[in-house]
Coordinates of C-alpha atoms (C1' of nucleotides) in Angstrom, one line a residue:
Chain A
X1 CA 18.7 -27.5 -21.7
X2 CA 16.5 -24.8 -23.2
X3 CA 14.9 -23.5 -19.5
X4 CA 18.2 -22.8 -18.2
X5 CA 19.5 -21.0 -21.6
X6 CA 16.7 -18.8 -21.6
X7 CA 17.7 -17.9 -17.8
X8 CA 21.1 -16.9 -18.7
X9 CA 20.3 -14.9 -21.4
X10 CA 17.9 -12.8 -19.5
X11 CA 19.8 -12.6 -16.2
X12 CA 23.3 -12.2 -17.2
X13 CA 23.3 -10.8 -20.8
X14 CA 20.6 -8.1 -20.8
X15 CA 21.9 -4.4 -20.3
X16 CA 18.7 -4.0 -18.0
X17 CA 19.6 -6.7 -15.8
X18 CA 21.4 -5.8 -12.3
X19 CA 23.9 -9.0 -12.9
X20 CA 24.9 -8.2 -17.0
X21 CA 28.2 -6.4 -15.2
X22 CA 29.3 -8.8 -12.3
X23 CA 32.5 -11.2 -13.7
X24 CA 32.7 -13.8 -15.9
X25 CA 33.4 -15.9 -12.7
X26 CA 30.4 -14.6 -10.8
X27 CA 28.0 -15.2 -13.8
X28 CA 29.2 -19.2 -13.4
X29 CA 29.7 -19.4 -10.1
X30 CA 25.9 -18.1 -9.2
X31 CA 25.2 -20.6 -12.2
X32 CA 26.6 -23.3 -11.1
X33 CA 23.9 -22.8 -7.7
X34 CA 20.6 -22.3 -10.0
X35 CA 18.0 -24.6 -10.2
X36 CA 15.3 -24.0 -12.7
X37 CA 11.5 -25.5 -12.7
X38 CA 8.6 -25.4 -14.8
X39 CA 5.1 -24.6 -12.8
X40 CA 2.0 -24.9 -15.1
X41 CA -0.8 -22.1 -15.0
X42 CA -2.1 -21.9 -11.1
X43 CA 0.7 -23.5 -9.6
X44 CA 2.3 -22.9 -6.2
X45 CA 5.6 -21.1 -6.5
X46 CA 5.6 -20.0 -2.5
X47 CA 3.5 -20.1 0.2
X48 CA 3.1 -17.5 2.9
X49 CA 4.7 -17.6 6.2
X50 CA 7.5 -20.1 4.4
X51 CA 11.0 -19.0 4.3
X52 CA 12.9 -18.4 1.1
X53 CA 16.2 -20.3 0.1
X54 CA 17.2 -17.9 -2.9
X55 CA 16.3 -15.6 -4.9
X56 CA 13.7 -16.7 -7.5
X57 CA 14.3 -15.2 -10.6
X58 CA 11.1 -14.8 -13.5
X59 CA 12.6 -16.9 -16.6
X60 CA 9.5 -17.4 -18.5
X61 CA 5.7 -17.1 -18.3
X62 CA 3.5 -14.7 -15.3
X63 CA 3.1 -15.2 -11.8
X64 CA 1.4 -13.0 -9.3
X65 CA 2.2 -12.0 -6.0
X66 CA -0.9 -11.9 -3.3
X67 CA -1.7 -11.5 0.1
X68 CA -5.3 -13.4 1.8
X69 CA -7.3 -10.6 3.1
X70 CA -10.1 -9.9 5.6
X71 CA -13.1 -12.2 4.0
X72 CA -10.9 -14.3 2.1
X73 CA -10.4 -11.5 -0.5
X74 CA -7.1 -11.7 -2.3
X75 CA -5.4 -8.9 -2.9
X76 CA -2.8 -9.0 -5.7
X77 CA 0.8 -6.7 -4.7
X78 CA 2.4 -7.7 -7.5
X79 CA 2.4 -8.8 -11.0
X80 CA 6.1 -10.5 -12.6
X81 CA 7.4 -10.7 -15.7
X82 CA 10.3 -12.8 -17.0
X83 CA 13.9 -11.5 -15.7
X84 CA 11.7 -10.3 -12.7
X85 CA 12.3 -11.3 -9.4
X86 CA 10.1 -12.8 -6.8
X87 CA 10.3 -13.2 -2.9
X88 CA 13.5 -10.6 -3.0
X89 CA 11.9 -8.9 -0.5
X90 CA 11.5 -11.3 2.2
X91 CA 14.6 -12.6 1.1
X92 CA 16.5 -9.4 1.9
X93 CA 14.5 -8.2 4.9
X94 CA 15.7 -12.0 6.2
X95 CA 11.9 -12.9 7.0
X96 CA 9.8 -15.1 5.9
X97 CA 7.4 -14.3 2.8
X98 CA 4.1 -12.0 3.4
X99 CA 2.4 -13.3 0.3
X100 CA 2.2 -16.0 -2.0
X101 CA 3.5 -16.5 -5.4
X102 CA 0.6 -18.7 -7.8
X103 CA 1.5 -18.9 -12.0
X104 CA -1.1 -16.8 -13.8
X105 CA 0.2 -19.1 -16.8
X106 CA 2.9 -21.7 -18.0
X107 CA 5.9 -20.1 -16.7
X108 CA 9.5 -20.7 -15.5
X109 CA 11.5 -20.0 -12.4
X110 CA 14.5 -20.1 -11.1
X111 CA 16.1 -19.6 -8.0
X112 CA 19.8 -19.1 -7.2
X113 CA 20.7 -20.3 -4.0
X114 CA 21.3 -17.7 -1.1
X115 CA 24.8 -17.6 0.1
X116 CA 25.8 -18.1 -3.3
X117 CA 23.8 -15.0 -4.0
X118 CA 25.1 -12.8 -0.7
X119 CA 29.0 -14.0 -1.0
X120 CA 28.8 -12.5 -4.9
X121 CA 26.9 -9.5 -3.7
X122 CA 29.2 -8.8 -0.6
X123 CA 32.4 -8.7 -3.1
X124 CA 30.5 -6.7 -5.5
X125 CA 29.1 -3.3 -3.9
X126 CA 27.5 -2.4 -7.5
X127 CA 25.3 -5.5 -7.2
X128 CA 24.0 -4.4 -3.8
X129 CA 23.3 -1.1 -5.1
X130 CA 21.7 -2.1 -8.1
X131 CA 19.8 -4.4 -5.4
X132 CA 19.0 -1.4 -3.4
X133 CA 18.0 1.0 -6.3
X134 CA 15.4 -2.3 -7.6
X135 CA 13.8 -2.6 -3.8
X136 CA 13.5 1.3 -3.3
X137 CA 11.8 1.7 -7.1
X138 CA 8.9 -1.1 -6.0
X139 CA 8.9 0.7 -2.3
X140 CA 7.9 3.8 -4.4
X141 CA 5.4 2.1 -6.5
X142 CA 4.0 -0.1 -3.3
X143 CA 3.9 3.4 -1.6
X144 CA 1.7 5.3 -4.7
X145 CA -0.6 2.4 -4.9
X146 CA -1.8 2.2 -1.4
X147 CA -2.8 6.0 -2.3
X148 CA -4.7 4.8 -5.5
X149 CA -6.4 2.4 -4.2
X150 CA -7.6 3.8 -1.5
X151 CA -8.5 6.7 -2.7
X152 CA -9.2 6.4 -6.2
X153 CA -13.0 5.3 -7.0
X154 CA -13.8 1.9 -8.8
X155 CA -13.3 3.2 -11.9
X156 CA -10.1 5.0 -11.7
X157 CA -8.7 1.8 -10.0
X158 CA -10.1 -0.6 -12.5
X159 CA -8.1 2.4 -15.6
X160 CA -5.2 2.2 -13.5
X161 CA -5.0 -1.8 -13.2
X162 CA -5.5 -1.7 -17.2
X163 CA -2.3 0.6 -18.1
X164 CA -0.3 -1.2 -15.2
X165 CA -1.0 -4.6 -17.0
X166 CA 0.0 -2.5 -20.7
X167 CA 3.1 -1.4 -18.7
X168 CA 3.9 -4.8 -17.3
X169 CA 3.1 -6.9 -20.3
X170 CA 2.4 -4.9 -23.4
X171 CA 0.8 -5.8 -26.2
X172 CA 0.2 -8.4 -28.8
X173 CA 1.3 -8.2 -32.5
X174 CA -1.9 -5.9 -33.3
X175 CA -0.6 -3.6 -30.7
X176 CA -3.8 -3.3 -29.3
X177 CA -5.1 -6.4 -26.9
X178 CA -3.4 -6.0 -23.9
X179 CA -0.9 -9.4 -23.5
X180 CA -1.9 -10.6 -20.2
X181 CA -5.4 -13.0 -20.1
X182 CA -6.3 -12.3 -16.4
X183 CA -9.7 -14.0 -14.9
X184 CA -11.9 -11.3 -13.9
X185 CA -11.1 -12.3 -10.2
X186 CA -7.8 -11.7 -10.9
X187 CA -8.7 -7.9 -12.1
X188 CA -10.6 -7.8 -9.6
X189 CA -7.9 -9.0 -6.9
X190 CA -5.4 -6.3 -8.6
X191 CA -7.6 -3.4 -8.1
X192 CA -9.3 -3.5 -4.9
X193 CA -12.9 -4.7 -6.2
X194 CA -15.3 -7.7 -5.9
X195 CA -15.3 -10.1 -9.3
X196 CA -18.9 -8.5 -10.3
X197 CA -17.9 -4.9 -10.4
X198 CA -14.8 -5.5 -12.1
X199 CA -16.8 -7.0 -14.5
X200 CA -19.4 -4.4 -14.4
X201 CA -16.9 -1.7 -15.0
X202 CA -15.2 -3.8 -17.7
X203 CA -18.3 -3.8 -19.6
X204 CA -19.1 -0.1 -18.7
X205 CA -15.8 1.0 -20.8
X206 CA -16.8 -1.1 -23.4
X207 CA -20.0 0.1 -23.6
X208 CA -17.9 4.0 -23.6
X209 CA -15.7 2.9 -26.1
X210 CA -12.8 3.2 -23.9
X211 CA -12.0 -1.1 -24.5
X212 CA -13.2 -3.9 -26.5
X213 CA -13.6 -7.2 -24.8
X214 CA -12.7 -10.6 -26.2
X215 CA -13.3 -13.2 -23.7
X216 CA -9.9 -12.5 -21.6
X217 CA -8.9 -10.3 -24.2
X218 CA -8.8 -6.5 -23.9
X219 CA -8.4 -5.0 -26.4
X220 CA -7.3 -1.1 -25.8
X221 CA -9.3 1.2 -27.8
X222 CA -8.7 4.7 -26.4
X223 CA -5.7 4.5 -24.1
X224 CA -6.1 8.3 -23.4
X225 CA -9.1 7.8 -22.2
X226 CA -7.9 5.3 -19.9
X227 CA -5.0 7.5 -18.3
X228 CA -7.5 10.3 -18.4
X229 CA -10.5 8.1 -16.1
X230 CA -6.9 6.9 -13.9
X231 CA -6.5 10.6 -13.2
X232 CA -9.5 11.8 -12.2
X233 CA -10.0 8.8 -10.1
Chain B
X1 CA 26.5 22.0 20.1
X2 CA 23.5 19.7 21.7
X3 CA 22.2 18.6 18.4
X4 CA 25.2 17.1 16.7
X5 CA 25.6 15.1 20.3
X6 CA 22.8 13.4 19.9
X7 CA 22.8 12.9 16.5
X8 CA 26.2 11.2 16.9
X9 CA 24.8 9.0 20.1
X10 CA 22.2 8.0 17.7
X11 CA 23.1 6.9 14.6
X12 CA 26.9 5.8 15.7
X13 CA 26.8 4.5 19.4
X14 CA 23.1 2.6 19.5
X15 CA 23.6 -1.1 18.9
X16 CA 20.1 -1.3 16.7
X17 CA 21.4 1.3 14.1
X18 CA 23.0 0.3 11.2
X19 CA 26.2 2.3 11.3
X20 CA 27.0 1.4 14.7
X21 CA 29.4 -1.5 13.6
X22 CA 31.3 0.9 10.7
X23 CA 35.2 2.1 11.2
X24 CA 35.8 5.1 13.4
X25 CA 37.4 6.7 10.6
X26 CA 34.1 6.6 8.7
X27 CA 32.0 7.6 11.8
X28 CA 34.4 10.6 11.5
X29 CA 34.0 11.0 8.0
X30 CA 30.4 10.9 7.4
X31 CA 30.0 13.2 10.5
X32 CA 31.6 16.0 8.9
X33 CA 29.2 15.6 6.2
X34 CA 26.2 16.0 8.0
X35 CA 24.4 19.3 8.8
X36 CA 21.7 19.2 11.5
X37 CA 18.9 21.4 11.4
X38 CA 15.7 22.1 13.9
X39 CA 12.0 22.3 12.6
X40 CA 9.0 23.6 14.7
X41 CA 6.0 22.0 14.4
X42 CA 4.4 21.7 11.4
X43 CA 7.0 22.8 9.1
X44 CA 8.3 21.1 6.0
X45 CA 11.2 18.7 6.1
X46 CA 10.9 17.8 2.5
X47 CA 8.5 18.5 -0.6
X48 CA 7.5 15.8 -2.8
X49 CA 8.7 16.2 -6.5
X50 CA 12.0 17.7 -5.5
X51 CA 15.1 16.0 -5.3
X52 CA 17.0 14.2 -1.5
X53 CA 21.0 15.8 -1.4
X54 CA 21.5 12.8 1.1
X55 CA 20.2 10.8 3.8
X56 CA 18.0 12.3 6.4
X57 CA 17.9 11.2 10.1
X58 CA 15.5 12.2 12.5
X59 CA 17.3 13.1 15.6
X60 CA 14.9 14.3 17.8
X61 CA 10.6 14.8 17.4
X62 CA 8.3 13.0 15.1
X63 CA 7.4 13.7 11.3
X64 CA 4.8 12.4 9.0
X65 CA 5.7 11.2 5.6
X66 CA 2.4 11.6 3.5
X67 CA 0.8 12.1 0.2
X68 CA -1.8 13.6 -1.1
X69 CA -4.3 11.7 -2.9
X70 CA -7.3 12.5 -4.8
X71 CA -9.5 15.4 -3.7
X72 CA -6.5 17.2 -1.2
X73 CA -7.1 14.0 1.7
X74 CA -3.5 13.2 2.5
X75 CA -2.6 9.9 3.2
X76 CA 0.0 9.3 6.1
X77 CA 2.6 6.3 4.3
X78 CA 4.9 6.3 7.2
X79 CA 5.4 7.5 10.8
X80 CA 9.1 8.4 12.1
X81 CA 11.4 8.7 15.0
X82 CA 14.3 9.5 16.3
X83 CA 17.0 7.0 15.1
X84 CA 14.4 6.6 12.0
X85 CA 15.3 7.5 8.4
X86 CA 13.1 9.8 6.2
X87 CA 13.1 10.1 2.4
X88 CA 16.0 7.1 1.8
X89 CA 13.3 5.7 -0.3
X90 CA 14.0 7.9 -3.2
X91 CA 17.7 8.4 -2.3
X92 CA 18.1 4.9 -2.8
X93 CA 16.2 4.5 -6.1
X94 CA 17.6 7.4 -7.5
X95 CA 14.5 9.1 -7.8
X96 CA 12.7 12.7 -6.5
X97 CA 10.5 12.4 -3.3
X98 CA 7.3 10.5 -4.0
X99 CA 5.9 12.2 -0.9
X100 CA 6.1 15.6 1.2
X101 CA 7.4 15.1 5.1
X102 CA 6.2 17.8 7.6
X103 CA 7.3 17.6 11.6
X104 CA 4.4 16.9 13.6
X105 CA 6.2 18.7 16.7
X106 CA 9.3 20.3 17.0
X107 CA 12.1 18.3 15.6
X108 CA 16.0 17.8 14.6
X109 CA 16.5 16.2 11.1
X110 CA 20.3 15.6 10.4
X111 CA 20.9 14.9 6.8
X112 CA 24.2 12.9 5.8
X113 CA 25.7 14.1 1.9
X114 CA 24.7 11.4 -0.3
X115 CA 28.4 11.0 -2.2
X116 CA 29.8 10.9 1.6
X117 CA 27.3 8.4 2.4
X118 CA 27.9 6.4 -0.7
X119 CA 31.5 5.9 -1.0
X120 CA 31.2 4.5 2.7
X121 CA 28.8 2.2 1.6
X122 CA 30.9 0.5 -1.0
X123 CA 33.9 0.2 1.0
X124 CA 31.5 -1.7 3.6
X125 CA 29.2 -4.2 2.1
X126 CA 27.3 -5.1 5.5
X127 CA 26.2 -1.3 5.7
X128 CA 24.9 -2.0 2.2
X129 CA 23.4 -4.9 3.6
X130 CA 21.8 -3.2 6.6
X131 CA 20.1 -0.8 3.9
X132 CA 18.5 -2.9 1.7
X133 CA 17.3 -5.2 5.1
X134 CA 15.8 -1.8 6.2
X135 CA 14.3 -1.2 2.7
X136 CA 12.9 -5.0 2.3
X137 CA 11.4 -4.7 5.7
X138 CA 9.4 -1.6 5.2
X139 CA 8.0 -2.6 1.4
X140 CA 6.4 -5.5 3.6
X141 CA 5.2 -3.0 6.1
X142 CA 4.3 -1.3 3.2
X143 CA 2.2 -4.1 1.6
X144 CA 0.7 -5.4 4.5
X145 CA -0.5 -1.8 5.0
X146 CA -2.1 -1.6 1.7
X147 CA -4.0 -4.8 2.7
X148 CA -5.1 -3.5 6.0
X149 CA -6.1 -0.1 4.4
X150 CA -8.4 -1.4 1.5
X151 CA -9.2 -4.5 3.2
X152 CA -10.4 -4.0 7.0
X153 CA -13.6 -1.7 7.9
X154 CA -13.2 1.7 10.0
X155 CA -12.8 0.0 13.4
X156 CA -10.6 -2.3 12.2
X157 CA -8.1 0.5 10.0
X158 CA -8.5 2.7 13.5
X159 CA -7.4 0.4 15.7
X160 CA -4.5 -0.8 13.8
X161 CA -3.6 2.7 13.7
X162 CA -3.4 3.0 17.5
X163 CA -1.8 0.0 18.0
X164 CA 1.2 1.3 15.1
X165 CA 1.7 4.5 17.1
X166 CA 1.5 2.3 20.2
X167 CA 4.7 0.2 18.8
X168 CA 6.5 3.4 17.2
X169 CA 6.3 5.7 19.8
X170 CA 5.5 3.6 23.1
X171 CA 3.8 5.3 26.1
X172 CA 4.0 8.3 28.8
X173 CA 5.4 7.6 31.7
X174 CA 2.0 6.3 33.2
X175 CA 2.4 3.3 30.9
X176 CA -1.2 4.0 29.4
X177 CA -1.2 7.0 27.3
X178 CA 0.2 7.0 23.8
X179 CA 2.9 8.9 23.3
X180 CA 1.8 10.9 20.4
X181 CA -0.6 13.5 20.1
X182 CA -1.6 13.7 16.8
X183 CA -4.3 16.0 15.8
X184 CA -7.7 13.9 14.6
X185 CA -6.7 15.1 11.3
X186 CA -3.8 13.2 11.2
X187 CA -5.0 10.1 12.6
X188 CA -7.8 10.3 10.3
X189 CA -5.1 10.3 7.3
X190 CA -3.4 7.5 9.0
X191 CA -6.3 5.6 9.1
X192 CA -8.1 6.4 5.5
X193 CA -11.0 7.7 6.8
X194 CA -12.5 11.4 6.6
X195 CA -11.7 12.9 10.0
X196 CA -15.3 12.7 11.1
X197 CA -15.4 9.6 10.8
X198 CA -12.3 9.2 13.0
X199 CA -13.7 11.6 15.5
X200 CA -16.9 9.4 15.7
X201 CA -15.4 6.2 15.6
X202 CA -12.6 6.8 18.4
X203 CA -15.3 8.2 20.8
X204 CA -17.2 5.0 19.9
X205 CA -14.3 3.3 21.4
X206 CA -14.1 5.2 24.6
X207 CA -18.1 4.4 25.1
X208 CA -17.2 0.9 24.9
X209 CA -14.2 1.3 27.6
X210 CA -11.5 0.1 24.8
X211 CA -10.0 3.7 25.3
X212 CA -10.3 7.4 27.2
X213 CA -9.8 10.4 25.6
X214 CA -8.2 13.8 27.3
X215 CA -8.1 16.1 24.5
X216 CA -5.4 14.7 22.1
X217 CA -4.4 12.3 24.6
X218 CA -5.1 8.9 24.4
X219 CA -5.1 6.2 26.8
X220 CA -5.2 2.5 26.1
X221 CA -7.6 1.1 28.5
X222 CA -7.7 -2.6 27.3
X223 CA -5.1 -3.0 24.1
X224 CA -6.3 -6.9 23.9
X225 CA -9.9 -5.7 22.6
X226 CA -7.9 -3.1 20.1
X227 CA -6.0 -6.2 18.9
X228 CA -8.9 -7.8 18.7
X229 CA -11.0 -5.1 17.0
X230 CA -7.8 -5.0 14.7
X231 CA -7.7 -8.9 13.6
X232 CA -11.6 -8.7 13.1
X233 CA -11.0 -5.7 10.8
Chain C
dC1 C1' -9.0 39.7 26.8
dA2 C1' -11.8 40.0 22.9
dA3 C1' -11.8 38.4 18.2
dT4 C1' -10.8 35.1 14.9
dT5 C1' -9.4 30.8 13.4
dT6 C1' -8.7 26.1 13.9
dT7 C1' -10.0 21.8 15.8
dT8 C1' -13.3 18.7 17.7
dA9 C1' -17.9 16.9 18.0
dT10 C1' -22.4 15.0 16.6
dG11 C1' -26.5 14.6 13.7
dT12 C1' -28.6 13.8 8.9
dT13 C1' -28.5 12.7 4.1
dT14 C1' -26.5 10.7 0.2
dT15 C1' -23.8 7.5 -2.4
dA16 C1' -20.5 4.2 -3.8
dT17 C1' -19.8 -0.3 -3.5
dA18 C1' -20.4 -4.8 -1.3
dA19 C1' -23.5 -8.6 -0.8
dC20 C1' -26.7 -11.5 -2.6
dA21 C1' -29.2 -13.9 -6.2
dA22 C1' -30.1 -16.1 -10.4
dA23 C1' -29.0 -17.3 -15.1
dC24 C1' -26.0 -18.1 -18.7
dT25 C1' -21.5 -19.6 -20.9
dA26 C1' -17.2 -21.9 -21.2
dA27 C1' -14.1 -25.3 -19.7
dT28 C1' -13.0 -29.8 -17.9
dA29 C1' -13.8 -34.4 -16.7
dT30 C1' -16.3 -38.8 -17.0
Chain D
dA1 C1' -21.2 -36.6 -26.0
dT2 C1' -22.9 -35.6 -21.5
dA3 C1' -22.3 -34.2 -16.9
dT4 C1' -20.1 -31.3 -13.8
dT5 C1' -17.7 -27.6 -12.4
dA6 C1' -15.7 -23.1 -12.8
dG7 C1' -16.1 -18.6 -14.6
dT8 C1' -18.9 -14.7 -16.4
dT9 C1' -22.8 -11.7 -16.7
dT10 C1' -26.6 -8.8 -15.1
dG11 C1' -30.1 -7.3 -11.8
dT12 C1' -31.5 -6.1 -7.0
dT13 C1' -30.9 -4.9 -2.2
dA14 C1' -28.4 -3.6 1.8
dT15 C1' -24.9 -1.0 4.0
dA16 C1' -20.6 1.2 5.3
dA17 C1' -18.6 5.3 4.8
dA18 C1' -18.5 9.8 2.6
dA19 C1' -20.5 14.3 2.2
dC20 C1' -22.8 17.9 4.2
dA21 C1' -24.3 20.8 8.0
dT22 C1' -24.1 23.0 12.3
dA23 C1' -22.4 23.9 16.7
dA24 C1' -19.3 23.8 20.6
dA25 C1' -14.6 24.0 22.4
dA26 C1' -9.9 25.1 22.1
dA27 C1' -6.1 27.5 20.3
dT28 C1' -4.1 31.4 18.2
dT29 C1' -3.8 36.2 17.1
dG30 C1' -4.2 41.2 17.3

DNA sequence: CAATTTTTATGTTTTATAACAAACTAATAT
DNA sequence: ATATTAGTTTGTTATAAAACATAAAAATTG
């Protein structure tokens, strides 16, 4: 079955992964209590206030991570690519989710089952550290963003959302249009704006030169300029 | 010596801290490997950019963990006490500080060696586990505070506040006043607000009778409206 | 205890950004 | 193909909060 190759490639046979060195026996074991499902674009992957059976691992496609806000105003936490996980967090903190998971396009997760996941983990203290390690690094990033956006202005948000989506997702083949086709709400949601001005401001760097726009394509024209509008806030 | 005492009481003999179920012998050992230290008010505990030689445990007093965004306004990420960690964030991920911590009155910090710490930690995989359920559960403070902070107006981000320090740091014996003086300053950066606007607003909620202010003390006259105020944002 | 600095307080002005509105375009369903 | 809905764009107005200014009170220092 294709979805479940592509899974154990990227979870057990990339270097970057925190699972390519557990055993052979591990690998099959936690296999053995996967289940993988396709979601099409604006599906449901959790709701809020549920509680998690597993750890959902990112095989293919985009999903974002959001909480509701005052107003009805999403605000997006989180942005996954495949051999990402999502929910880890409630997961490990033994709560119940703070946010909701939605598909920003075709994608595939799956989610190894819990105690499956916690017996390998409590034999293996180099996958709880590589656990640890993963959850501190986004604790760090959660930590700088709360700074940016509430500190930096619209524009220096809107230039940092831009090179976090080049981070997360790179480019296309021309190495220029940003590979991620977000709605403008979604911008919007990601950097702490309503829909118009994150249109607005789109338009504004395009206008500067700073971006082309295509539709949902963004095309990166002068990437320095970008970091150098994210700095100055 | 007084400090190491309770220190010891602390982090080894209090049922809600996680090394309180680890082996004597590594109560012993990680004890030797601790050095305590006292800090008067307002001096630095650690600067951001530089790198944690272990894990830091605040013994006695209260210390801010902050960063300073753009334009030299800090922004307060986290609020500890005695029992609390500080800086495991970066310890964890392997990382330098993201963030400076100063003592907001006069303070012991105990700081256990990092390879000491370590090499306990993967002898015992349910201390392991203790630390990353620490970690999970302050990302989603962490998140939900990012929410709050770019989400909710003034009133709302100020009352939240007080209510935070209400459930950190609990009351003076008259069961009414918090139990934290912080200068406006520093409420201000816990709040993300300039500190005249935290000045103006908190008076604001004495007029209405929500709270009364003595000087840097403050006492909660009717925490349901807070709450309220809070929800409402 | 006078002098200086820091912190707190309050009033006024300015500005960034939300809220609202209206039209246009693209996507989806009938 | 047409109707309907969802998403994008641009302009205008309203407002929350910052910036600025000044003064009083409290804390610190010589």
């Amino acid at each position: 079955m294709k979805t479940e190759e592509s899974f154990k490639e990227l979870l057990f046979n990339s270097p970057e992964s925190v699972f390519y060195n557990i055993s052979k026996d591990d690998k099959e074991y936690l296999l053995k209590n996967t289940e993988c499902r396709s979601y099409k674009k604006n599906e449901l992957v959790f709701l809020e206030n549920t509680k998690p059976s597993g750890l959902i691992c990112l095989s293919e496609g985009k999903v974002k991570i959001f909480k509701e806000g005052a107003g009805g105003r999403d605000q997006i936490i989180r942005l996954s690519r495949p051999g990402g996980f999502i929910g880890y967090r409630a997961l490990f903190a033994g709560q119940n989710y703070h946010a909701s998971a939605v598909s920003i396009e075709v994608s595939i997760a799956c989610t190894i089952e819990k105690n499956a996941l916690f017996s390998v983990m409590k034999n293996d203290p180099n996958l709880s550290f590589a656990m640890l390690s993963s959850l501190a690094t986004e604790l760090g990033v959660s930590n700088m963003r709360t700074v940016s956006l509430t500190q930096k202005h619209i524009r220096g948000r809107l230039a940092e959302s831009l090179l976090f989506l080049i981070e997360t997702y790179g480019y296309f083949d021309d190495g220029l249009t940003i590979k991620a086709l977000l709605s403008r709400e979604d911008i919007a949601s990601l950097s702490n704006m309503t829909t118009s001005n994150a249109i607005r401001t789109l338009s504004t760097f395009a206008q500067e030169g700073v971006i082309a726009l295509e539709g949902r394509r963004i095309k990166v024209v002068e990437i320095k300029m970008l970091q150098k509008i994210s700095n100055i806030g």
